[in-house]
XYZ file of C-alpha atoms in Angstrom:
574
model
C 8.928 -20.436 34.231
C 11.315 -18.606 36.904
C 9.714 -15.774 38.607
C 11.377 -12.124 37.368
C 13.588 -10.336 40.048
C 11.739 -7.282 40.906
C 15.153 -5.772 42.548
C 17.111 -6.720 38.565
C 19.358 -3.915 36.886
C 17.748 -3.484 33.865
C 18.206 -1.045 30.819
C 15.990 1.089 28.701
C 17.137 -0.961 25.445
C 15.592 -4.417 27.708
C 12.548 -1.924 28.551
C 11.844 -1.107 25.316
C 12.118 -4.296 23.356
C 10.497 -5.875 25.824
C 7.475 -3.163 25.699
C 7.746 -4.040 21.854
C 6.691 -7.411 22.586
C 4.316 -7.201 25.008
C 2.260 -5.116 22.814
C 2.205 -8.089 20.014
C 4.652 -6.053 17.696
C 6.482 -9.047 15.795
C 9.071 -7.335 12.777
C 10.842 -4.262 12.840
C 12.726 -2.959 10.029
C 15.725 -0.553 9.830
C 19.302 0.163 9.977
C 21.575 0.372 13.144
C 24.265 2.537 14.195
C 25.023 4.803 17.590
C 23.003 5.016 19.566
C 20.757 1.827 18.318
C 22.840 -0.882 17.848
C 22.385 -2.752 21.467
C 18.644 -2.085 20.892
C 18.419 -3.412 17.715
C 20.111 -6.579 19.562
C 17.804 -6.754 22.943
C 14.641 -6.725 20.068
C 15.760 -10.259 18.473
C 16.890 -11.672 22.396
C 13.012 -10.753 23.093
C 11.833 -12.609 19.833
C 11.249 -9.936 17.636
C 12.171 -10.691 14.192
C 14.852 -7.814 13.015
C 14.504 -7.189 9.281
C 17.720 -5.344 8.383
C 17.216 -2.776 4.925
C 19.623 -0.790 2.792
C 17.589 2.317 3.226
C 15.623 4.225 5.918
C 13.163 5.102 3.395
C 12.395 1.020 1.957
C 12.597 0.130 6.100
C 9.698 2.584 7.072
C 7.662 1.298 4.116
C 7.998 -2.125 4.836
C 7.012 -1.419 8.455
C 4.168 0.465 7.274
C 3.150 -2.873 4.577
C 3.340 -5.175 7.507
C 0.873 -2.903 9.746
C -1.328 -2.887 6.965
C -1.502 -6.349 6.439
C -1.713 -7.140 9.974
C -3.582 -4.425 11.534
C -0.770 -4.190 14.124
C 2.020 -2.000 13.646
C 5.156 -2.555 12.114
C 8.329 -0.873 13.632
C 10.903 1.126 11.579
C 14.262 1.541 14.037
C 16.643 4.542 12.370
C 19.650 6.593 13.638
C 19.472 9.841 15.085
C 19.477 12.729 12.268
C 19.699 12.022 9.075
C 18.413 8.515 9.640
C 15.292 9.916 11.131
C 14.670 12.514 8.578
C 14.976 10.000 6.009
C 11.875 8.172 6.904
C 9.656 11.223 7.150
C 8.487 10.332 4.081
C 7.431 7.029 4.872
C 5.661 8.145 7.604
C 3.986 10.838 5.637
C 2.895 7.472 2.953
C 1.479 5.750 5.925
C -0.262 8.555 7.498
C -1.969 9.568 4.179
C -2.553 5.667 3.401
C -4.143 5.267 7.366
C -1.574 2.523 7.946
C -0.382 1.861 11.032
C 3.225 2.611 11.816
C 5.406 2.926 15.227
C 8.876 4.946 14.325
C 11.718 4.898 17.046
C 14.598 6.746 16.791
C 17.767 6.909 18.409
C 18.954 10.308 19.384
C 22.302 12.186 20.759
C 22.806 12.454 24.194
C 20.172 15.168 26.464
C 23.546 16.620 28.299
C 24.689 17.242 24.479
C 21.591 19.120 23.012
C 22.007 22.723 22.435
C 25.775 22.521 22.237
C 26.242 20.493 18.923
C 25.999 17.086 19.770
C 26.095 14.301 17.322
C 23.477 14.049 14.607
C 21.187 16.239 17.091
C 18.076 17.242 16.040
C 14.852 18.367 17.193
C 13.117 14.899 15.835
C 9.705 15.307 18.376
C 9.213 17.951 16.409
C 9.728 17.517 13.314
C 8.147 14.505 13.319
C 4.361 15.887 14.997
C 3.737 17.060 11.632
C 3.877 13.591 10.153
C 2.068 11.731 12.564
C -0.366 10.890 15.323
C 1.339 10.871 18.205
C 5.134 12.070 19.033
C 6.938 11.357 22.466
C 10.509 11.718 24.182
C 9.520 9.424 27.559
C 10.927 11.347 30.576
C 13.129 7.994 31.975
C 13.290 4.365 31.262
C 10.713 3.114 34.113
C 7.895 5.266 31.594
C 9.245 3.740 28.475
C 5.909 0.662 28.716
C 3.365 3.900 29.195
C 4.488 5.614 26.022
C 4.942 2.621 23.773
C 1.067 1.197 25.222
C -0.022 4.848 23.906
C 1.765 4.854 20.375
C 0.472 1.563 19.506
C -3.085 2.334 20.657
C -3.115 5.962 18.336
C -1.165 4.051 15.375
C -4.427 1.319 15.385
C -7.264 3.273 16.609
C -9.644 5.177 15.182
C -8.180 5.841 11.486
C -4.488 4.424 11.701
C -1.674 5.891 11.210
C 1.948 6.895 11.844
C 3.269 7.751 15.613
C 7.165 8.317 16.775
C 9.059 8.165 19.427
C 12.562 9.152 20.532
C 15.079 7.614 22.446
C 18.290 9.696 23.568
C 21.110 7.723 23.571
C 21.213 8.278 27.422
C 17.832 6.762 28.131
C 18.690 3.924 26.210
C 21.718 2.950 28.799
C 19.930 4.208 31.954
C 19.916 1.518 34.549
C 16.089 0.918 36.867
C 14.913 -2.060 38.416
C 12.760 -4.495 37.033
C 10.202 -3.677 39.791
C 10.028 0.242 39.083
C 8.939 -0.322 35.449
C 5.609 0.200 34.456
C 4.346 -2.472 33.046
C 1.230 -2.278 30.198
C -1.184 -5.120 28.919
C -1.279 -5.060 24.855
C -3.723 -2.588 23.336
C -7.004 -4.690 22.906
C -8.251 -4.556 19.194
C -10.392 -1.686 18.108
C -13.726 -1.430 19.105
C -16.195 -1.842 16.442
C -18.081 1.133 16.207
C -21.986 0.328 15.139
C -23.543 2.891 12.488
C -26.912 5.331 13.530
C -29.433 2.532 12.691
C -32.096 5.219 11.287
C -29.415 6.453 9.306
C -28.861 2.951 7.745
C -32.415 2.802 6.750
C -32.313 6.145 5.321
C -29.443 5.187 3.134
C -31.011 1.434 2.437
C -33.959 3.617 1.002
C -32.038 5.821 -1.125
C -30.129 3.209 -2.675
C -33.068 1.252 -3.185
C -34.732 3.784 -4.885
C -31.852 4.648 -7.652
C -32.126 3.469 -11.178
C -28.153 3.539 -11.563
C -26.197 2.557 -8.333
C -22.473 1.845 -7.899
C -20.454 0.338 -5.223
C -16.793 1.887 -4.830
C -14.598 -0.683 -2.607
C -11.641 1.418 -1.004
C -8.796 0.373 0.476
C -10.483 1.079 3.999
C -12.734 -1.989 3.406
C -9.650 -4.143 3.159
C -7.854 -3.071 6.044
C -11.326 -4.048 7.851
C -11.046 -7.368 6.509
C -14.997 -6.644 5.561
C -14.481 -8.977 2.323
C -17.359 -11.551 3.138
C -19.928 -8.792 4.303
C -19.750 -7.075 0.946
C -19.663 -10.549 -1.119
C -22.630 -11.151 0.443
C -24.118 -7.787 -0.150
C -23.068 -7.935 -4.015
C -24.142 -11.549 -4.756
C -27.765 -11.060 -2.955
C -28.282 -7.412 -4.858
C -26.849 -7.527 -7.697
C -24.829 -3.839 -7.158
C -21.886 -2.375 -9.853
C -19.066 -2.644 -8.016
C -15.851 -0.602 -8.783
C -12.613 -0.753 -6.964
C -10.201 1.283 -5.801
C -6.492 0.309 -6.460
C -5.812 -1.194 -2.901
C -9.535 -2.310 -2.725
C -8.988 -4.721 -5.347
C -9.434 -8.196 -4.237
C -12.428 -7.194 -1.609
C -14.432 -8.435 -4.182
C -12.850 -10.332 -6.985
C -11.811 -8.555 -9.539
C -13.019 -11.726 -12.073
C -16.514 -11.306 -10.150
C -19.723 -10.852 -12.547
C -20.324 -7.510 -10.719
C -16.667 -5.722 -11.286
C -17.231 -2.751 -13.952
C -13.570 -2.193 -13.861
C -13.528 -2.218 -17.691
C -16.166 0.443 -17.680
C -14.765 3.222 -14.866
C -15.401 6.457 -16.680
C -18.911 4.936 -18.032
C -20.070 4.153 -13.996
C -18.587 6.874 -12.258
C -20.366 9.668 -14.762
C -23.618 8.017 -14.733
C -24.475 6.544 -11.381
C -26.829 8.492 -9.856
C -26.438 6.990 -6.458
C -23.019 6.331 -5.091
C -21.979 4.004 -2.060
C -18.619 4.714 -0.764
C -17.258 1.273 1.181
C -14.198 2.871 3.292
C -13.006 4.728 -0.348
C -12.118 8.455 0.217
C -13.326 10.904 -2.627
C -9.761 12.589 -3.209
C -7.822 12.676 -6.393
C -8.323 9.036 -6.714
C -12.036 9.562 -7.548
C -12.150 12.975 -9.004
C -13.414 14.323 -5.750
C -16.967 13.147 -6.628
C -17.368 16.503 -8.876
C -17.998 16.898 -12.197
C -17.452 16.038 -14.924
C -16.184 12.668 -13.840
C -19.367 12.702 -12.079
C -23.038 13.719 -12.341
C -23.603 17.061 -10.940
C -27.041 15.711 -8.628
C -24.458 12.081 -7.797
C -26.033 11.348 -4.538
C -23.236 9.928 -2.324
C -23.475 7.644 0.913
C -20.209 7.286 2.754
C -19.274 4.529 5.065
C -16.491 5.631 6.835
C -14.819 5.172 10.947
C -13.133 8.664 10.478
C -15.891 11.776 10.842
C -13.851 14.421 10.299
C -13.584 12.347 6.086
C -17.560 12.969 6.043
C -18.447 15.940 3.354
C -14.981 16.849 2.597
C -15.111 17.341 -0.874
C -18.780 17.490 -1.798
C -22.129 17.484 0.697
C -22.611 13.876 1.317
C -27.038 12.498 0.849
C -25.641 10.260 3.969
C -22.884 9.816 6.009
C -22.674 6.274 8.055
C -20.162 6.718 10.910
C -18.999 3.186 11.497
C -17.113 0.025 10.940
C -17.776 -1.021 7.015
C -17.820 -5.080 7.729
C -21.178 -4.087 10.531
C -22.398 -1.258 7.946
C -22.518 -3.380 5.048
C -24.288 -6.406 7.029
C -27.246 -3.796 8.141
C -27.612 -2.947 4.940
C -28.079 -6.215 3.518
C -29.877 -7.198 6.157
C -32.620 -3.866 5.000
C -32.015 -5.249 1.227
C -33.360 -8.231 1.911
C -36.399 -7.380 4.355
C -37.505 -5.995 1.485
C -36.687 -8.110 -1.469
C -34.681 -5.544 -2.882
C -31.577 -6.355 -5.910
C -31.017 -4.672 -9.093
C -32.316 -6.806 -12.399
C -29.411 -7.688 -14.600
C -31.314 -7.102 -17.363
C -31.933 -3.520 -16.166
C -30.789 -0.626 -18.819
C -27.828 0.400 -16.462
C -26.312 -3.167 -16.698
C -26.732 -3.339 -20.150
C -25.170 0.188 -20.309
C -22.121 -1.313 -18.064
C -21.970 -4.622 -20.148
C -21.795 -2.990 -23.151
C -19.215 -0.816 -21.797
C -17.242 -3.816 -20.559
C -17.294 -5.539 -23.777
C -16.168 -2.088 -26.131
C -13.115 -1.504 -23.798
C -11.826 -5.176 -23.802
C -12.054 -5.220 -27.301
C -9.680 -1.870 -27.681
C -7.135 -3.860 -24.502
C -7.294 -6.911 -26.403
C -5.979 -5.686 -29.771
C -2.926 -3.825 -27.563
C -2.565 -7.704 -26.320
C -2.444 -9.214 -29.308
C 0.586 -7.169 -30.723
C 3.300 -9.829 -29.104
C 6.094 -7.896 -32.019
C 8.993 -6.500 -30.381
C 9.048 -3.629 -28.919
C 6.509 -5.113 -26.672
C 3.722 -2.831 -24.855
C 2.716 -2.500 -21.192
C -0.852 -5.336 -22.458
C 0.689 -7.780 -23.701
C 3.793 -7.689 -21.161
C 1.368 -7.466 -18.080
C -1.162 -9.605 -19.685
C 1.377 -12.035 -19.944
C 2.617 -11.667 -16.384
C -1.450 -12.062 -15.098
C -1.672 -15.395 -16.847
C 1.212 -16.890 -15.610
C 1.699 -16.021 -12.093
C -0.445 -17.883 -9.191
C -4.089 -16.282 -8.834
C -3.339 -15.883 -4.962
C -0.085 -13.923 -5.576
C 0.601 -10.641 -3.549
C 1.089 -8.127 -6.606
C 3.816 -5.210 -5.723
C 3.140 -2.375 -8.094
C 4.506 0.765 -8.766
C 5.609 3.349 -11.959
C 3.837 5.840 -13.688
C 2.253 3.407 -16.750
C 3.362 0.466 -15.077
C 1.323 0.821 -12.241
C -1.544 2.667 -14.079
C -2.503 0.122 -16.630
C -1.435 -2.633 -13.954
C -3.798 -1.903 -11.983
C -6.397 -3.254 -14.783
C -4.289 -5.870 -15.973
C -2.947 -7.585 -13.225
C -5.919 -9.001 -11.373
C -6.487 -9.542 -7.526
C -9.439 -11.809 -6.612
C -8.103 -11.827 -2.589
C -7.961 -8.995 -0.169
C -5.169 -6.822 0.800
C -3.345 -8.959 -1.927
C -2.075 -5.203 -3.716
C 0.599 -3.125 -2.462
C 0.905 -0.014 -4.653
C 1.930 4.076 -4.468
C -1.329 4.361 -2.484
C -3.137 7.874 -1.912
C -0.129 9.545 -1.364
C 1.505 8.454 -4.756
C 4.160 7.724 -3.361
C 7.692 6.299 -5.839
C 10.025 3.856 -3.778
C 7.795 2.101 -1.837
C 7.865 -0.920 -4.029
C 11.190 -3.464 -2.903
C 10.348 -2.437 0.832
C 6.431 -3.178 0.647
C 7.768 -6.770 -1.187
C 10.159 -7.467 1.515
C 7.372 -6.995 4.365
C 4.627 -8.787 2.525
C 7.354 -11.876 1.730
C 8.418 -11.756 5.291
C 4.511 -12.130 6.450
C 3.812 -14.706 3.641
C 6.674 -16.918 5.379
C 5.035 -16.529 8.535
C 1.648 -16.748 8.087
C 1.026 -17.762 4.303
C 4.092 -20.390 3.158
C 4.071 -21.019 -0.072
C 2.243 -17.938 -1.367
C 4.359 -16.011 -3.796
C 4.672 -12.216 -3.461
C 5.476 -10.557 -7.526
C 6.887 -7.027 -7.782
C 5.825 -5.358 -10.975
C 8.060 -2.168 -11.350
C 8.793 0.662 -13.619
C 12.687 1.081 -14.574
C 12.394 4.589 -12.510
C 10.820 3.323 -9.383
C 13.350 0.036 -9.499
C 16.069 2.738 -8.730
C 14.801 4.356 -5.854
C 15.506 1.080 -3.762
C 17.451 -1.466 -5.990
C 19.907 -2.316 -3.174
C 17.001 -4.073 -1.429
C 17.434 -6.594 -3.439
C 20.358 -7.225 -1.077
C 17.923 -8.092 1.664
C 16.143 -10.242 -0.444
C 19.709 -12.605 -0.434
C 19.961 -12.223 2.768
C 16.891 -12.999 4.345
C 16.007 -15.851 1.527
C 13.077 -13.866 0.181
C 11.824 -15.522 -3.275
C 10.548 -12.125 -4.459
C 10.038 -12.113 -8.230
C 10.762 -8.316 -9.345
C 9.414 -7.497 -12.938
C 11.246 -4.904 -14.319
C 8.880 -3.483 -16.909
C 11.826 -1.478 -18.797
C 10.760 1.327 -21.087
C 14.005 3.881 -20.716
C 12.590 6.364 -18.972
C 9.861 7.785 -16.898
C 6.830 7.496 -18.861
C 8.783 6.911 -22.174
C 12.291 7.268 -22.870
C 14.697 6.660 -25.943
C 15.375 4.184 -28.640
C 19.075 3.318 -29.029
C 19.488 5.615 -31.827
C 17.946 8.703 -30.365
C 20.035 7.953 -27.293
C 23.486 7.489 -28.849
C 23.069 11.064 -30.750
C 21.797 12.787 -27.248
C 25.166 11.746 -25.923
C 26.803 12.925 -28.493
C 26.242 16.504 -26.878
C 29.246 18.487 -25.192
C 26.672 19.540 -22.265
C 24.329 16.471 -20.994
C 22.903 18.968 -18.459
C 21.413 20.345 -21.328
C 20.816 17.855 -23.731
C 19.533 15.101 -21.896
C 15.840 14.840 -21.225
C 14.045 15.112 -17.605
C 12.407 11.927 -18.440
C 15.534 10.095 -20.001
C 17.030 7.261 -18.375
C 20.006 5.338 -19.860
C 19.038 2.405 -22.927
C 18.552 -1.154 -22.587
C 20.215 -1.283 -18.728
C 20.552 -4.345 -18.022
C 19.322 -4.224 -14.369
C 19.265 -8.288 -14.737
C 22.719 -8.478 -13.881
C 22.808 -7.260 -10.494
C 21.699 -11.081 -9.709
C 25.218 -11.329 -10.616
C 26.436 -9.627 -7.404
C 24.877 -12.435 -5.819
C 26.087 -15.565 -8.270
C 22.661 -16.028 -9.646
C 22.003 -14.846 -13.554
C 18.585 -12.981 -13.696
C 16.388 -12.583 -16.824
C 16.511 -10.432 -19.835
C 13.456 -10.716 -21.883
C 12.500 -8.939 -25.306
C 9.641 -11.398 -26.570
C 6.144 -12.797 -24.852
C 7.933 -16.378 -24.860
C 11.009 -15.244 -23.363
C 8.662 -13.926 -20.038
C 6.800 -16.859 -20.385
C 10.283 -19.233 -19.190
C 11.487 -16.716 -17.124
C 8.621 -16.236 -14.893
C 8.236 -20.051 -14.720
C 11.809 -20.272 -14.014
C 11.765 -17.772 -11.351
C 8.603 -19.426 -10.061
C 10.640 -22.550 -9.024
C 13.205 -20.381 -6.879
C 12.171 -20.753 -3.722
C 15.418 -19.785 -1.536
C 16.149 -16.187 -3.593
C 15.114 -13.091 -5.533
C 14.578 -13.222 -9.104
C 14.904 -10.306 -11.517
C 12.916 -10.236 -14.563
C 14.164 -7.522 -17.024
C 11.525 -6.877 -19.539
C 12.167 -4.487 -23.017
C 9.086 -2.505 -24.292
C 9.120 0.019 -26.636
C 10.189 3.558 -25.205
C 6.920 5.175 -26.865
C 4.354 2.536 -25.490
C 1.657 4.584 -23.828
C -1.739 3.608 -22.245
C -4.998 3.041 -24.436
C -7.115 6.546 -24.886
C -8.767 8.096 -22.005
C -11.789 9.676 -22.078
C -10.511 12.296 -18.989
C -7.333 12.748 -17.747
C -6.330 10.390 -15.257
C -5.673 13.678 -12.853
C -8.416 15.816 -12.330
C -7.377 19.712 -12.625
C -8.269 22.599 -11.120
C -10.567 25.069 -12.352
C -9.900 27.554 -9.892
């Protein structure tokens, strides 16, 4: 290999993409223009594989997908202005989510600010709200020092979104080779060990509770701690109830998933392990009623400032959840300690289990058109390979997905997250695809999506085409967000002189055929209004290998999920 010329002209676009990849970063996402465009190009002549999207917002989630599933950043390149402040909101999702996430944006010229230069904008500063760490570097030669530092706050600790900006004159400024600061990659995290007293105080208090429950979060699959709690839930015998991104940590077809019986665990267990899961609106905030009102909780957690934020924790573990949960065990079995499965709170669970399948499987067994979300994403579950990457997002759609569509593998769902977060869905697809062709062939990724959220991004599946993704989208069609219209109802609506008026927040136009945008492409998609018609065109979409497929599925405008015994969204009582 020839020797670099120390005394070499070299500019901050070379700098940059070459800091990229000397920091391990291996996709960014975006879309180019002034003052990007001969960046975006220096990035693919350093090996960096370019992902070009339709939309700032669908290229900052993807980069955000790819950190997750990586635990290395993704990149999300944008324009100066308005391309900037169109992925604030991604970088708000991954920030909220703890993902990790590098944003660079172009920006207008330093001799133009303050006298109206193009697209100029204050971007370091509105983007400090939205993430970690925000930096303009001073000149080119520093360029290494400040991308070293927003890769090292987007990974460490609790991950999350950092920014930096590039005027378009530090992208063209010309240093030598030699002058350039030059940066090893960030190492990986350390692991951070727990207090071991604390562990056995915990190991004590668990072991002493006549109703424990295991809550898998999504933090326990970004620390790939899958094994350490298999082993902890197949030696003691723990409920175990998953978040929706901790699905998969532990099978969801495992003996010890209570899925089926949420409200029944979460208002009885009297002692409550939290495995990198968060107690925000996602779990109620650990307060009643949802929960009991003495609920002992034990956190395991890397971020402190989480601990006792929304009720007084019995214990707080500070530390990795893969070493936490292998102390633990390790203090189970020292002393002999697992929880009988013919105990009362099993039988409670079991029983539980087996009532609410029975009410789910009646909703499956109505295959009469209009379909409902069971038997369309029951359907979709049996068909589709067990080690898929499920895509999910919609307000029902996602909802009763998330106990229909089953993970049994890690990080293997991709959904609205914490943040809740509509539009996320094509550009999460497109990044897990892209890593699945990398580092997973043949693994399929399936995007299950609500007509609504198949708007926000629907152009993406242009990028699909063009970068040969075989993404199956599922469009899970019900006219509306959260119900819409029957063709009747719909045809008299128009009828109005004043659609402002007349038509319904929640109404979206009947029967769109969103199938036919294949047709842009030559390809014919999939429109599907019975259980057998699904059936052919998911295996028919399953044989596509070089392409997108979309699946356009009917149900009734009315279809709702089964009864709740709270509402899914705890209120305030303030």
């Amino acid at each position: 290999m020839q020797a670099e010329d120390a005394s070499e002209e070299i500019d901050g676009n070379l700098i940059l993409a070459e800091a990229l990849k000397s920091q391990g970063i291996e996709y960014v996402f975006g879309i180019v223009g002034i003052p990007v465009i001969e960046l975006s190009v220096a990035i693919q002549q350093v090996g960096i594989k370019y992902i070009g999207m339709r939309n700032e917002q669908a290229a900052c989630y993807a980069a955000q997908a790819v950190g997750y599933l990586t635990k290395r950043p993704g990149v999300c390149l944008v324009v100066s202005g308005p391309g900037l402040l169109h992925v604030i909101g991604g970088m708000a999702n991954a920030q909220v989510n703890c993902w990790p996430l590098l944003v660079i944006a172009g920006s207008a010229p330093e001799d133009h600010e303050g006298i109206g230069g193009f697209q100029e904008y204050p971007q370091v500063e509105a983007s400090r709200l939205y993430c970690k760490y925000a930096a303009r570097p001073p000149n080119a030669k520093l360029i290494p020092t400040h991308v070293e530092k927003a890769v090292r706050f987007a990974t460490y600790g609790r991950p999350g979104a950092t920014f930096l900006d590039f005027p378009a004159n530090l992208l063209t400024q010309q240093v030598k080779r030699g002058e350039v600061l030059v940066y090893p990659p960030v190492p990986t995290p350390p692991i951070c060990y727990p207090d071991p007293k604390s562990v056995k105080r915990a190991a004590a208090l668990i072991m002493n509770a006549k109703k424990p429950l295991a809550i898998v979060g999504k933090g326990a699959a970004y620390a790939h701690a899958e094994k350490e709690l298999r082993d902890l839930i197949d030696f003691v015998h723990i409920p175990v109830l998953p978040t929706p991104m901790g699905k998969g940590v532990v099978s969801d077809m495992s003996d010890y998933c209570v899925s089926s019986a949420r409200t029944l665990a979460l208002s009885e267990a009297d002692v409550i392990i939290l495995f990198g899961a968060r107690l925000n609106w996602m779990l109620h905030f650990g307060r009643p009623p949802r929960f009991r009102p003495d609920v002992k909780i034990i956190q395991i957690d890397i971020c402190p400032e989480e601990f006792h934020n929304s009720i007084p924790y019995a214990y707080a573990l500070y530390g990795d959840v893969g070493v936490t949960v292998k102390l633990l065990t390790t203090e189970f079995i020292r002393n002999s300690w697992k929880v009988t499965l013919l105990s009362s709170w099993w039988h409670q669970l079991l029983e539980k289990c087996k009532s609410n399948r029975k009410t789910v499987d009646n909703y499956i067994k109505d295959e009469n058109p209009p379909l409902n979300y069971y038997t369309v994403l029951n359907c979709i579950n049996r068909i589709i390979p067990k080690d898929s990457i499920i895509v999910s997002e919609g307000a029902n759609t996602m909802d009763i997905g998330r106990t229909m569509l089953l993970n049994s593998l890690p990080r293997h769902r991709l959904d609205a997250g914490t943040f809740g977060t509509m539009g996320v869905g094509l550009g999460y697809a497109v990044a897990a695809c892209m890593w699945c062709r990398d580092h997973a062939p043949g693994k399929r990724v399936i995007c299950v999506e609500g007509d609504s959220a198949f708007g926000f991004s629907g152009m993406e599946i242009e990028t699909m085409f063009r970068y040969k993704l075989p993404i199956i989208i599922i469009i899970v069609n019900n006219n509306g967000i959260y119900g819409g219209f029957g063709k009747n109802d719909w045809e008299s609506i128009q009828e109005s002189p004043e659609l402002g008026l007349a038509n319904p927040p929640t109404a979206l136009s009947v029967n769109t055929h969103y199938e036919n945008m294949m047709g842009l492409f030559n390809k014919k998609g999939f429109f599907c209004q019975t259980i057998p018609q699904l059936l052919d065109a998911v295996n028919l979409a399953l044989a596509v290998e070089d392409h997108p497929s979309i699946i356009n599925v009917m149900i009734n405008p009315s279809a709702d999920r089964k009864q709740q015994a709270f509402s899914w969204l705890t209120g305030s009582k303030l």
